[in-house]
XYZ file of C-alpha atoms in Angstrom:
721
model
C 0.000 0.000 0.000
C 1.337 3.452 -0.964
C 2.259 5.768 1.888
C 1.587 9.507 2.026
C 3.834 10.137 5.038
C 6.984 11.031 3.014
C 4.967 13.608 1.036
C 3.481 15.107 4.221
C 6.951 15.310 5.742
C 8.331 17.037 2.630
C 5.500 19.592 2.555
C 5.502 20.343 6.297
C 9.219 21.175 6.158
C 8.437 24.509 4.432
C 4.628 24.981 4.620
C 4.767 26.121 8.230
C 1.444 26.650 10.001
C -0.435 25.430 6.903
C -3.222 22.880 7.379
C -2.200 19.856 5.288
C -5.584 18.131 5.627
C -6.376 18.691 1.900
C -3.355 16.517 1.033
C -4.653 13.628 3.116
C -8.143 14.111 1.671
C -6.776 14.088 -1.895
C -4.745 10.951 -1.151
C -7.837 9.133 0.147
C -9.783 10.293 -2.925
C -7.228 8.931 -5.429
C -6.747 5.728 -3.454
C -10.467 5.030 -3.858
C -10.897 6.217 -7.457
C -7.715 4.673 -8.861
C -8.021 1.393 -6.936
C -6.831 -1.473 -9.163
C -5.294 0.858 -11.785
C -1.633 0.555 -12.701
C 0.960 2.863 -14.199
C 2.870 1.830 -17.365
C 5.600 0.308 -15.176
C 3.096 -2.038 -13.527
C 3.223 -0.242 -10.182
C -0.020 1.098 -8.619
C -1.122 4.288 -10.375
C -1.305 6.040 -6.990
C 2.486 5.607 -6.636
C 2.971 7.633 -9.809
C 0.670 10.384 -8.502
C 2.599 10.508 -5.212
C 5.868 10.852 -7.165
C 4.462 13.806 -9.144
C 3.210 15.500 -5.960
C 6.590 14.903 -4.278
C 8.396 16.591 -7.197
C 6.161 19.629 -6.744
C 6.787 19.652 -2.991
C 10.543 19.442 -3.583
C 10.177 22.693 -5.556
C 8.491 24.156 -2.450
C 5.252 24.987 -4.217
C 2.002 25.966 -2.541
C -0.483 23.460 -1.102
C -3.013 23.809 -3.968
C -0.375 22.865 -6.547
C 0.674 19.754 -4.618
C -2.972 18.697 -4.187
C -3.491 19.213 -7.936
C -0.427 17.015 -8.550
C -2.055 14.195 -6.594
C -5.334 14.612 -8.469
C -3.981 15.283 -11.961
C -4.948 11.842 -13.325
C -8.593 11.645 -12.258
C -10.064 13.474 -15.270
C -7.651 11.828 -17.714
C -8.565 8.364 -16.425
C -12.290 9.217 -16.299
C -12.623 8.378 -12.591
C -13.932 11.814 -11.558
C -15.509 14.887 -13.119
C -14.515 18.531 -13.021
C -17.607 19.377 -10.998
C -16.679 16.775 -8.374
C -13.226 18.299 -7.999
C -14.677 21.791 -7.646
C -17.049 20.669 -4.879
C -14.475 18.687 -2.903
C -11.238 20.618 -3.477
C -12.240 24.056 -4.697
C -12.291 25.950 -8.001
C -8.550 26.672 -8.111
C -7.382 23.057 -7.675
C -10.007 21.806 -10.144
C -8.886 24.296 -12.811
C -5.221 23.324 -12.398
C -6.105 19.639 -12.816
C -8.313 20.364 -15.816
C -5.643 22.514 -17.480
C -2.913 19.928 -16.946
C -5.037 17.070 -18.306
C -5.287 18.407 -21.886
C -7.993 15.861 -22.767
C -10.083 16.420 -25.862
C -12.789 14.213 -27.304
C -12.768 15.989 -30.667
C -11.395 13.992 -33.596
C -9.030 15.837 -35.911
C -8.149 15.049 -39.502
C -4.485 14.431 -38.716
C -2.092 13.626 -35.879
C -0.494 17.059 -36.376
C -3.818 18.867 -35.892
C -4.545 16.790 -32.785
C -1.109 17.475 -31.294
C -1.339 21.191 -32.101
C -4.759 21.487 -30.447
C -3.556 19.726 -27.286
C -0.526 22.008 -26.991
C -2.721 25.034 -27.701
C -4.976 24.043 -24.792
C -2.013 23.530 -22.487
C -0.567 26.953 -23.341
C -3.936 28.624 -22.872
C -4.336 27.016 -19.426
C -0.730 27.917 -18.605
C -1.421 31.561 -19.439
C -4.323 31.570 -16.981
C -2.422 29.818 -14.165
C 1.297 29.014 -14.306
C 0.754 26.145 -11.851
C -0.814 24.143 -14.690
C 2.597 24.036 -16.355
C 4.377 23.139 -13.117
C 2.098 20.122 -12.582
C 2.525 19.095 -16.206
C 6.321 19.342 -15.992
C 6.411 17.212 -12.836
C 4.164 14.646 -14.522
C 6.323 14.606 -17.653
C 9.492 14.101 -15.585
C 8.007 10.959 -14.033
C 6.919 9.726 -17.480
C 10.438 10.227 -18.838
C 12.037 8.425 -15.883
C 9.898 5.375 -16.698
C 10.010 5.523 -20.497
C 11.568 2.050 -20.791
C 8.155 0.608 -19.910
C 6.490 1.715 -23.185
C 7.047 0.617 -26.791
C 9.675 2.097 -29.107
C 7.301 4.322 -31.088
C 5.800 5.917 -27.985
C 9.271 6.349 -26.430
C 10.506 8.329 -29.414
C 7.286 10.342 -29.669
C 7.363 11.360 -25.987
C 11.081 12.065 -26.098
C 10.681 14.323 -29.135
C 7.755 16.190 -27.560
C 9.732 16.602 -24.336
C 12.813 17.918 -26.147
C 10.810 20.332 -28.331
C 8.228 21.537 -25.817
C 8.619 20.653 -22.148
C 12.381 21.163 -21.711
C 12.245 24.633 -23.355
C 9.188 25.525 -21.257
C 11.059 24.542 -18.080
C 13.907 26.818 -19.200
C 11.455 29.596 -20.061
C 10.242 29.701 -16.449
C 13.776 29.384 -15.086
C 13.822 25.807 -13.710
C 17.164 24.911 -15.247
C 17.767 21.660 -13.309
C 14.482 20.298 -14.660
C 15.270 21.461 -18.174
C 18.664 19.692 -18.050
C 17.168 16.454 -16.754
C 14.412 16.424 -19.373
C 16.958 17.086 -22.141
C 19.259 14.279 -21.009
C 16.374 11.797 -20.763
C 15.094 12.811 -24.222
C 18.597 12.520 -25.688
C 18.857 8.986 -24.279
C 15.841 7.798 -26.318
C 16.168 9.960 -29.419
C 19.842 9.140 -30.075
C 20.516 5.978 -28.042
C 23.822 5.066 -29.746
C 25.324 8.539 -29.319
C 24.064 8.692 -25.739
C 25.600 5.317 -24.867
C 28.979 6.182 -26.438
C 29.172 9.565 -24.727
C 28.066 8.164 -21.356
C 30.654 5.378 -21.513
C 33.440 7.833 -22.334
C 32.473 10.225 -19.537
C 32.235 7.346 -17.081
C 35.696 6.100 -18.028
C 37.224 9.547 -17.429
C 35.292 10.294 -14.231
C 38.297 9.984 -11.894
C 40.436 12.199 -14.124
C 37.735 14.886 -14.307
C 37.124 14.767 -10.544
C 40.821 15.351 -9.903
C 40.708 18.368 -12.220
C 37.599 19.714 -10.453
C 39.315 19.428 -7.054
C 42.362 21.269 -8.390
C 40.299 24.162 -9.800
C 38.199 24.445 -6.609
C 41.354 24.770 -4.490
C 42.759 27.470 -6.780
C 39.511 29.466 -6.783
C 39.193 29.362 -2.985
C 42.805 30.477 -2.626
C 42.499 33.361 -5.134
C 39.269 34.740 -3.632
C 40.481 34.561 -0.030
C 43.733 36.263 -1.016
C 41.613 39.166 -2.220
C 39.513 39.202 0.973
C 36.407 37.580 -0.537
C 34.999 34.670 1.441
C 32.622 32.778 -0.923
C 29.545 31.116 0.539
C 30.344 28.117 -1.617
C 32.087 27.091 -4.836
C 30.635 24.165 -6.738
C 32.143 22.176 -9.586
C 29.711 19.961 -11.472
C 29.908 17.988 -14.727
C 27.966 19.577 -17.531
C 24.883 17.588 -18.441
C 25.437 15.112 -21.216
C 23.182 16.720 -23.820
C 24.980 20.084 -23.564
C 28.299 18.292 -24.264
C 26.741 16.510 -27.256
C 25.437 19.810 -28.677
C 28.953 21.240 -28.466
C 30.381 18.226 -30.303
C 27.864 18.670 -33.120
C 28.018 22.469 -33.300
C 31.831 22.682 -33.318
C 32.390 19.418 -35.238
C 35.110 18.308 -32.839
C 35.936 14.992 -31.126
C 35.027 14.525 -27.483
C 38.673 14.732 -26.456
C 38.701 18.395 -27.490
C 35.672 19.410 -25.424
C 37.547 20.861 -22.482
C 34.736 22.611 -20.626
C 32.973 19.412 -19.560
C 32.808 20.905 -16.066
C 31.074 24.106 -14.955
C 31.974 25.995 -11.771
C 29.644 28.172 -9.732
C 30.848 30.792 -7.238
C 28.210 31.997 -4.774
C 29.034 35.215 -2.883
C 27.168 37.597 -0.576
C 26.693 40.785 -2.609
C 26.452 42.041 -6.181
C 29.649 44.033 -5.618
C 31.495 40.817 -4.742
C 30.189 39.202 -7.971
C 32.016 41.768 -10.097
C 35.098 41.654 -7.854
C 35.238 37.857 -8.196
C 34.956 38.169 -12.002
C 37.975 40.509 -12.033
C 39.990 38.108 -9.856
C 39.241 35.175 -12.193
C 40.234 37.196 -15.264
C 43.433 38.443 -13.605
C 45.100 35.019 -13.873
C 43.048 33.111 -16.452
C 42.570 34.549 -19.923
C 38.870 34.985 -20.808
C 37.531 33.689 -24.130
C 36.376 36.650 -26.277
C 32.603 36.884 -26.658
C 31.924 34.435 -23.803
C 31.520 37.032 -21.002
C 27.835 37.572 -20.234
C 26.372 39.933 -17.662
C 22.862 38.890 -16.694
C 22.995 40.760 -13.405
C 22.636 44.227 -14.884
C 20.274 42.919 -17.596
C 18.343 39.876 -16.226
C 16.801 37.287 -18.547
C 13.034 37.359 -19.022
C 12.709 34.413 -16.591
C 14.396 36.528 -13.843
C 17.726 34.667 -14.140
C 20.713 36.715 -12.938
C 24.383 35.706 -12.994
C 27.781 36.547 -14.454
C 29.125 33.988 -16.937
C 32.634 33.694 -18.301
C 34.699 31.035 -20.061
C 38.438 31.092 -19.360
C 41.552 29.113 -20.199
C 42.084 27.457 -16.814
C 44.798 25.141 -15.471
C 46.647 23.097 -18.129
C 45.012 25.247 -20.836
C 41.602 23.598 -20.483
C 38.598 25.861 -21.056
C 36.278 26.089 -18.052
C 32.970 27.905 -17.606
C 32.470 29.887 -14.404
C 29.210 31.369 -13.126
C 29.208 33.989 -10.357
C 26.072 35.011 -8.434
C 24.618 35.865 -5.037
C 22.733 33.473 -2.765
C 19.341 34.834 -3.851
C 20.315 34.704 -7.533
C 21.380 31.095 -7.067
C 18.054 30.190 -5.467
C 16.131 31.748 -8.335
C 18.428 30.055 -10.874
C 17.672 26.666 -9.315
C 13.965 27.058 -8.646
C 12.976 29.501 -11.389
C 9.391 30.714 -11.219
C 8.877 28.476 -8.184
C 11.389 30.523 -6.181
C 9.112 33.510 -5.658
C 5.850 33.733 -7.487
C 2.464 35.384 -7.133
C 0.579 32.354 -5.811
C 2.612 31.903 -2.629
C 0.764 32.859 0.515
C 1.260 36.502 1.463
C 3.983 37.138 -1.115
C 4.081 40.336 -3.133
C 4.543 40.271 -6.868
C 8.019 41.581 -7.696
C 8.770 43.523 -10.862
C 10.638 40.463 -12.136
C 7.635 38.221 -11.534
C 5.340 40.695 -13.272
C 7.671 40.787 -16.279
C 7.829 36.985 -16.443
C 4.049 36.512 -16.243
C 3.526 39.263 -18.810
C 6.026 37.565 -21.129
C 4.286 34.180 -20.741
C 0.872 35.697 -21.447
C 2.289 37.451 -24.513
C 3.694 34.104 -25.686
C 0.300 32.419 -25.268
C -1.577 35.255 -26.969
C 0.714 35.290 -29.996
C 0.426 31.503 -30.428
C -3.356 31.517 -30.048
C -3.653 33.653 -33.189
C -1.990 31.024 -35.417
C -4.641 28.754 -36.954
C -2.730 26.443 -39.300
C -1.489 23.393 -37.290
C 1.916 23.132 -38.999
C 2.509 26.882 -38.680
C 1.402 26.715 -35.040
C 3.902 23.947 -34.222
C 6.654 25.888 -36.011
C 5.744 28.966 -33.968
C 5.795 27.023 -30.691
C 9.303 25.737 -31.384
C 10.407 29.184 -32.523
C 9.044 30.918 -29.435
C 10.824 28.474 -27.126
C 14.269 29.012 -28.632
C 17.296 29.551 -26.409
C 18.248 33.202 -27.035
C 21.717 34.027 -28.310
C 21.342 37.803 -28.720
C 20.371 40.296 -26.018
C 19.623 43.708 -27.538
C 18.290 46.771 -25.734
C 15.752 49.495 -26.404
C 16.914 53.120 -25.954
C 15.250 53.024 -22.501
C 17.302 49.967 -21.460
C 14.679 47.196 -21.823
C 16.233 43.893 -22.929
C 14.825 41.889 -25.835
C 16.010 38.269 -26.215
C 16.422 37.083 -29.817
C 17.938 34.143 -31.720
C 21.208 34.508 -33.583
C 20.822 36.277 -36.945
C 17.841 38.396 -35.844
C 17.271 41.702 -37.600
C 15.687 45.058 -36.626
C 12.359 43.679 -37.895
C 12.524 40.887 -35.287
C 13.357 43.481 -32.642
C 10.435 45.700 -33.735
C 7.918 42.853 -33.434
C 9.417 41.896 -30.050
C 8.391 45.368 -28.838
C 4.849 45.408 -30.283
C 2.976 44.273 -33.391
C 2.146 47.870 -34.345
C 5.846 48.793 -34.193
C 6.762 45.853 -36.396
C 4.007 46.504 -38.943
C 5.093 50.138 -39.450
C 8.868 49.618 -39.285
C 10.785 51.455 -42.045
C 14.292 51.423 -40.626
C 16.420 51.286 -37.509
C 19.305 52.902 -35.691
C 21.756 50.522 -34.023
C 24.085 52.208 -31.531
C 23.116 55.538 -33.071
C 23.873 54.530 -36.694
C 21.251 54.016 -39.424
C 21.273 50.378 -40.602
C 19.386 48.344 -43.187
C 16.496 46.125 -42.128
C 18.601 43.055 -42.992
C 21.316 44.074 -40.486
C 22.120 41.263 -37.996
C 21.900 42.381 -34.370
C 24.559 41.578 -31.763
C 24.334 41.285 -27.971
C 24.583 44.698 -26.328
C 23.258 46.600 -29.352
C 20.983 49.541 -28.538
C 18.252 49.490 -31.171
C 15.879 52.326 -32.050
C 13.088 51.427 -34.485
C 11.967 54.032 -37.043
C 8.298 53.864 -38.087
C 5.855 55.477 -40.529
C 2.072 55.324 -40.333
C 1.609 54.376 -44.003
C 4.156 51.534 -43.863
C 3.025 47.911 -43.836
C 4.710 44.470 -43.774
C 6.289 43.183 -46.987
C 6.381 39.580 -48.149
C 10.160 39.916 -48.585
C 10.455 40.418 -44.810
C 9.780 36.714 -44.343
C 13.254 36.062 -45.773
C 14.862 38.423 -43.242
C 13.284 37.528 -39.900
C 14.405 34.774 -37.513
C 11.760 34.862 -34.763
C 8.498 32.973 -35.139
C 6.701 35.942 -33.577
C 7.752 38.256 -36.401
C 7.053 35.591 -39.027
C 3.579 34.914 -37.615
C 2.655 38.622 -37.514
C 3.866 39.223 -41.071
C 1.939 36.205 -42.377
C -1.141 37.346 -40.457
C -1.022 40.745 -42.155
C -0.399 39.267 -45.606
C -3.311 36.816 -45.200
C -5.599 39.614 -44.090
C -4.520 41.742 -47.060
C -5.041 38.802 -49.438
C -8.455 38.161 -47.902
C -9.518 41.764 -48.437
C -8.233 41.711 -52.014
C -10.048 38.428 -52.749
C -13.236 39.781 -51.173
C -13.179 42.868 -53.356
C -12.386 40.910 -56.520
C -14.993 38.250 -55.721
C -17.691 40.894 -55.232
C -16.828 42.521 -58.553
C -16.911 39.174 -60.385
C -20.222 38.096 -58.874
C -21.925 41.428 -59.540
C -20.639 41.413 -63.124
C -21.838 37.885 -63.847
C -25.236 38.361 -62.232
C -25.760 41.656 -64.020
C -26.130 39.663 -67.249
C -29.433 38.384 -65.836
C -30.617 41.673 -64.265
C -29.929 40.225 -60.814
C -27.652 41.469 -58.011
C -26.379 40.042 -54.737
C -28.506 42.371 -52.648
C -31.632 41.155 -54.388
C -30.701 37.519 -53.876
C -29.966 38.217 -50.224
C -33.309 39.898 -49.637
C -35.224 37.114 -51.370
C -33.696 34.487 -49.098
C -32.555 32.522 -52.165
C -28.882 33.119 -51.371
C -29.090 31.358 -48.011
C -29.966 28.064 -49.678
C -27.313 28.516 -52.320
C -24.582 29.203 -49.754
C -25.447 25.896 -48.145
C -25.181 24.179 -51.526
C -21.779 25.814 -52.094
C -20.537 24.793 -48.601
C -19.874 28.444 -47.753
C -20.353 29.790 -44.236
C -21.401 33.255 -45.321
C -21.713 35.588 -48.275
C -18.260 36.975 -47.447
C -16.820 33.449 -47.444
C -18.301 32.814 -50.887
C -16.971 36.093 -52.303
C -13.471 35.384 -50.968
C -13.470 31.910 -52.518
C -14.509 33.407 -55.864
C -11.795 36.053 -55.579
C -9.016 33.537 -54.861
C -10.263 31.103 -57.570
C -11.097 28.277 -55.174
C -14.713 28.548 -56.391
C -15.039 28.505 -60.188
C -17.105 31.146 -61.944
C -19.070 28.708 -64.166
C -20.045 26.578 -61.160
C -20.920 29.658 -59.134
C -23.072 31.159 -61.889
C -24.945 27.907 -62.416
C -25.564 27.602 -58.684
C -26.621 31.229 -58.162
C -29.195 31.157 -60.949
C -32.768 31.596 -59.715
C -35.283 29.274 -61.385
C -36.695 32.030 -63.624
C -33.579 32.227 -65.820
C -32.046 28.765 -65.347
C -33.669 27.526 -68.593
C -32.292 30.446 -70.639
C -28.799 29.780 -69.271
C -29.009 26.091 -70.231
C -29.859 27.058 -73.804
C -26.888 29.416 -73.904
C -24.562 26.684 -72.636
C -25.870 24.178 -75.191
C -25.126 26.645 -77.978
C -21.599 27.149 -76.680
C -21.020 23.389 -76.463
C -22.141 22.889 -80.085
C -19.815 25.659 -81.267
C -16.935 24.206 -79.287
C -17.522 20.752 -80.754
C -17.490 22.207 -84.253
C -14.182 23.928 -83.580
C -12.662 20.739 -82.151
C -13.683 18.799 -85.262
C -11.488 21.029 -87.411
C -8.391 19.171 -86.103
C -5.096 20.342 -84.721
C -3.825 22.222 -87.764
C -3.935 26.006 -87.484
C -6.367 27.075 -90.259
C -6.772 30.482 -91.879
C -9.440 31.328 -89.283
C -6.922 30.704 -86.496
C -3.890 32.301 -88.134
C -4.541 35.418 -86.049
C -3.704 33.427 -82.915
C 0.075 33.583 -83.646
C 2.085 36.531 -84.958
C 5.292 35.730 -86.908
C 7.554 38.648 -87.719
C 8.682 38.881 -91.369
C 6.972 35.706 -92.606
C 3.776 35.619 -94.676
C 1.893 32.835 -96.390
C 3.537 29.970 -94.533
C 1.701 27.077 -92.945
C 1.743 27.339 -89.116
C 0.959 24.462 -86.791
C 1.094 23.916 -83.036
C 3.597 21.216 -82.070
C 2.052 18.079 -80.581
C 5.150 17.222 -78.521
C 4.704 20.065 -76.026
C 1.232 21.466 -76.959
C 1.708 25.182 -76.138
C -1.369 27.224 -75.263
C -1.839 31.039 -75.155
C 0.115 32.305 -72.184
C 3.088 29.947 -72.721
C 6.380 31.453 -73.925
C 6.796 30.103 -77.507
C 9.285 29.864 -80.386
C 8.759 28.915 -84.011
C 10.832 26.310 -85.872
C 11.108 26.277 -89.655
C 10.555 22.679 -90.740
C 11.536 21.170 -94.079
C 8.489 21.320 -96.325
C 5.968 21.543 -93.446
C 5.934 25.255 -92.630
C 6.486 26.563 -89.106
C 6.044 24.406 -86.002
C 5.317 26.337 -82.796
C 6.841 24.963 -79.557
C 6.990 25.986 -75.925
C 10.236 27.920 -75.402
C 11.496 25.301 -72.923
C 10.520 22.321 -75.111
C 13.390 19.747 -74.976
C 12.707 18.690 -78.587
C 13.150 22.288 -79.725
C 16.362 22.618 -77.714
C 17.824 19.692 -79.679
C 17.311 21.459 -83.048
C 19.401 23.974 -85.029
C 18.910 27.447 -83.422
C 19.464 29.142 -86.803
C 16.028 27.815 -87.836
C 14.214 29.332 -84.833
C 11.799 32.238 -85.299
C 10.391 34.766 -82.840
C 6.638 34.159 -82.567
C 3.990 35.460 -80.172
C 0.347 34.921 -79.316
C -1.777 37.736 -80.728
C -4.729 39.482 -79.122
C -7.163 37.463 -76.984
C -7.897 34.366 -79.062
C -11.218 32.632 -78.371
C -10.246 29.344 -79.981
C -9.536 26.358 -77.768
C -6.157 24.616 -77.621
C -5.097 21.104 -76.775
C -3.224 20.451 -73.532
C -2.208 17.235 -71.785
C -2.392 16.565 -68.045
C -1.223 13.589 -66.030
C -3.223 12.991 -62.841
C -2.273 10.652 -59.974
C -4.942 9.906 -57.364
C -5.985 7.349 -54.776
C -8.164 4.906 -56.671
C -11.757 4.568 -55.544
C -15.268 4.222 -56.901
C -16.603 7.201 -58.924
C -13.132 8.820 -59.159
C -13.342 9.176 -62.964
C -16.820 10.666 -62.737
C -15.728 13.287 -60.204
C -12.616 14.230 -62.174
C -14.712 14.560 -65.340
C -17.249 16.672 -63.462
C -14.537 19.002 -62.148
C -13.096 19.443 -65.638
C -16.560 20.111 -67.069
C -17.354 22.627 -64.318
C -14.326 24.638 -65.456
C -15.628 24.738 -69.065
C -12.896 22.481 -70.401
C -13.614 19.556 -72.748
C -12.064 16.104 -72.489
C -10.817 14.978 -75.912
C -9.163 11.756 -74.786
C -8.660 9.956 -71.456
C -6.509 6.924 -70.640
C -6.454 5.409 -67.146
C -4.472 2.681 -65.389
C -4.027 1.459 -61.819
C -0.687 0.704 -60.112
C -0.053 -2.162 -57.690
C -0.337 0.388 -54.837
C -3.928 1.083 -55.994
C -2.967 4.511 -57.350
C -4.915 5.647 -60.413
C -2.829 7.301 -63.157
C -4.786 9.244 -65.786
C -3.547 10.820 -69.009
C -6.078 13.456 -70.098
C -6.103 15.398 -73.373
C -8.120 18.605 -72.972
C -9.369 21.605 -74.891
C -8.649 24.809 -72.940
C -8.681 28.500 -73.839
C -5.278 29.549 -72.486
C -2.622 28.927 -69.840
C -4.607 30.652 -67.074
C -7.622 28.460 -67.842
C -5.378 25.371 -67.600
C -3.774 26.511 -64.330
C -7.142 27.146 -62.684
C -8.266 23.677 -63.761
C -5.102 22.136 -62.281
C -5.697 23.980 -59.016
C -9.273 22.720 -58.747
C -8.223 19.148 -59.503
C -5.583 19.332 -56.764
C -8.267 20.438 -54.299
C -9.961 17.054 -54.646
C -9.009 15.048 -51.528
C -8.068 11.907 -53.493
C -5.789 13.678 -55.997
C -2.062 13.374 -55.214
C -0.477 15.109 -58.191
C -1.515 17.008 -61.331
C 1.157 17.929 -63.834
C 1.265 19.091 -67.394
C 2.851 16.760 -69.938
């Protein structure tokens, strides 16, 4: 039987004068509800819940968070409801449990969409209450410690999610020890061979490294005391294995050349002593240029403060040294859990307020991204480890990835600043928008009211925040343009029948037609017309009220007869069609369209003088033309706006199923193109391959048809032959 006494002992050690009855009550609740259930390791499920709660207590979190850690599985395992939790343990605990569960009963059309929605829900709950994330991180740590109990596919999936999401989130809220442990555990399952090799090597050199650590510790103590600084403690610890691996990959060096496998931490009493200690270290050991970082005067967004330097230590080995005060060290170890707004009677510091504001800004920016793949890209981008720390003219620090530009900096300040950015001053000098920022740069953004984001900016920015905002603006602009164009097209087409959209809307006829078109609203329909995802012929046929449907059918029949007559004339370019192609300096020669590449109006073309057969017109990039004598090429061009149809060939690959041919034929017909010939075959993988010979008006007509074919869910590929 599981025992709650160790957890109670852990909590009572710091929750002085706090009634721990809710912990006992929660333990009794889970013991009853999870009776007979087992964790993936085979142990009682309650043991796992106690381990999660103990992790939270070891971080010295408040009572509600620990209770939520005990209860975090009841909704996921369907052994209790949210209402039950609210009645028995209060609104706050229930909301933490609900936020950490991330359960959804909605089915999505792909694993990516499902994963994106789950992460979106977690981030939203995290923005409302940071304790949701703390419970989730403690739960994930226990899962990772027991990952050997699940199958290979799930191991890799959880390890990848942990590396991409949970480890960066732990770092974002300043819990570095948890971030390091999650990274090492993920590394173990994502790259097992590399992990095993690196672990074996480090284990074999453990005694040698420990001797080096002892030597450096003795030197540091001696140097500081000689300068009248008595450190509270100096710690030498091996760097975690994943950080060593990243250095091997980034620098492309063998393990033997990674000298800074050990990091040293000097903890002193005051900020003044931090800077004095840094000077003492640099007095005897040469610092590595660019590796001195001052996060005391400019703290990280997660409140982290420390001085960092890398020096050439004893025997020429590079060592990393961190220098901080006792309070800085506590915050560095515990992160947001060190002093946060939910602790009883604690005031919110300016650092806390900045951290919570930053987290809420992160959540808000990610909530605005709808596309699942773009959302996942944005999540990973937002959780990057910053390499550049640039400042506003007022001294506010903005953390950015390496290679960031003034545009990234502008969007880090505010969306409105980014949208209207026209230039920047870096350290008082005007720079281009593609200028790469460096740590310590003071950046002033120049704006103009009539400026707006450019598509070319997407090639310049590094942060997902900037990329998301630029895409958002461009999509909105495209939507407005499509709406305007779609309205113009619809009004023009309906005007032929003395009908307008307003009249259809008033009559109620449009409501039924929108349903038939699978459009949510009139605006949705107009946008789809404007961006060509809804074809004009299909739209016109659907919008026709009954009173002129018959007249339209007669008109279409007449057009079909005329088209059939034109098709019967064959592929040769007759006198009637001679106006389709202009040939400079040549009169009275027979002109024909080549059947090897079948150019249509809109294609770039060249003429080739054949022997005894006149001029053959090819696409400019036709490989058959390229193999001929260039001295027999002629400049030719399409003339005017020809109404004749032209032959074009398409190859379509699609998942084979019943009625596929009928639906493809219907789509082609809806775009006013005629099928001249169709050959179909099926591969052993049950993929249908269709060769279709069509009559189209021009290149644009053909491209629209290709686009609409690709929108069919079964179609894999459509290419011109």
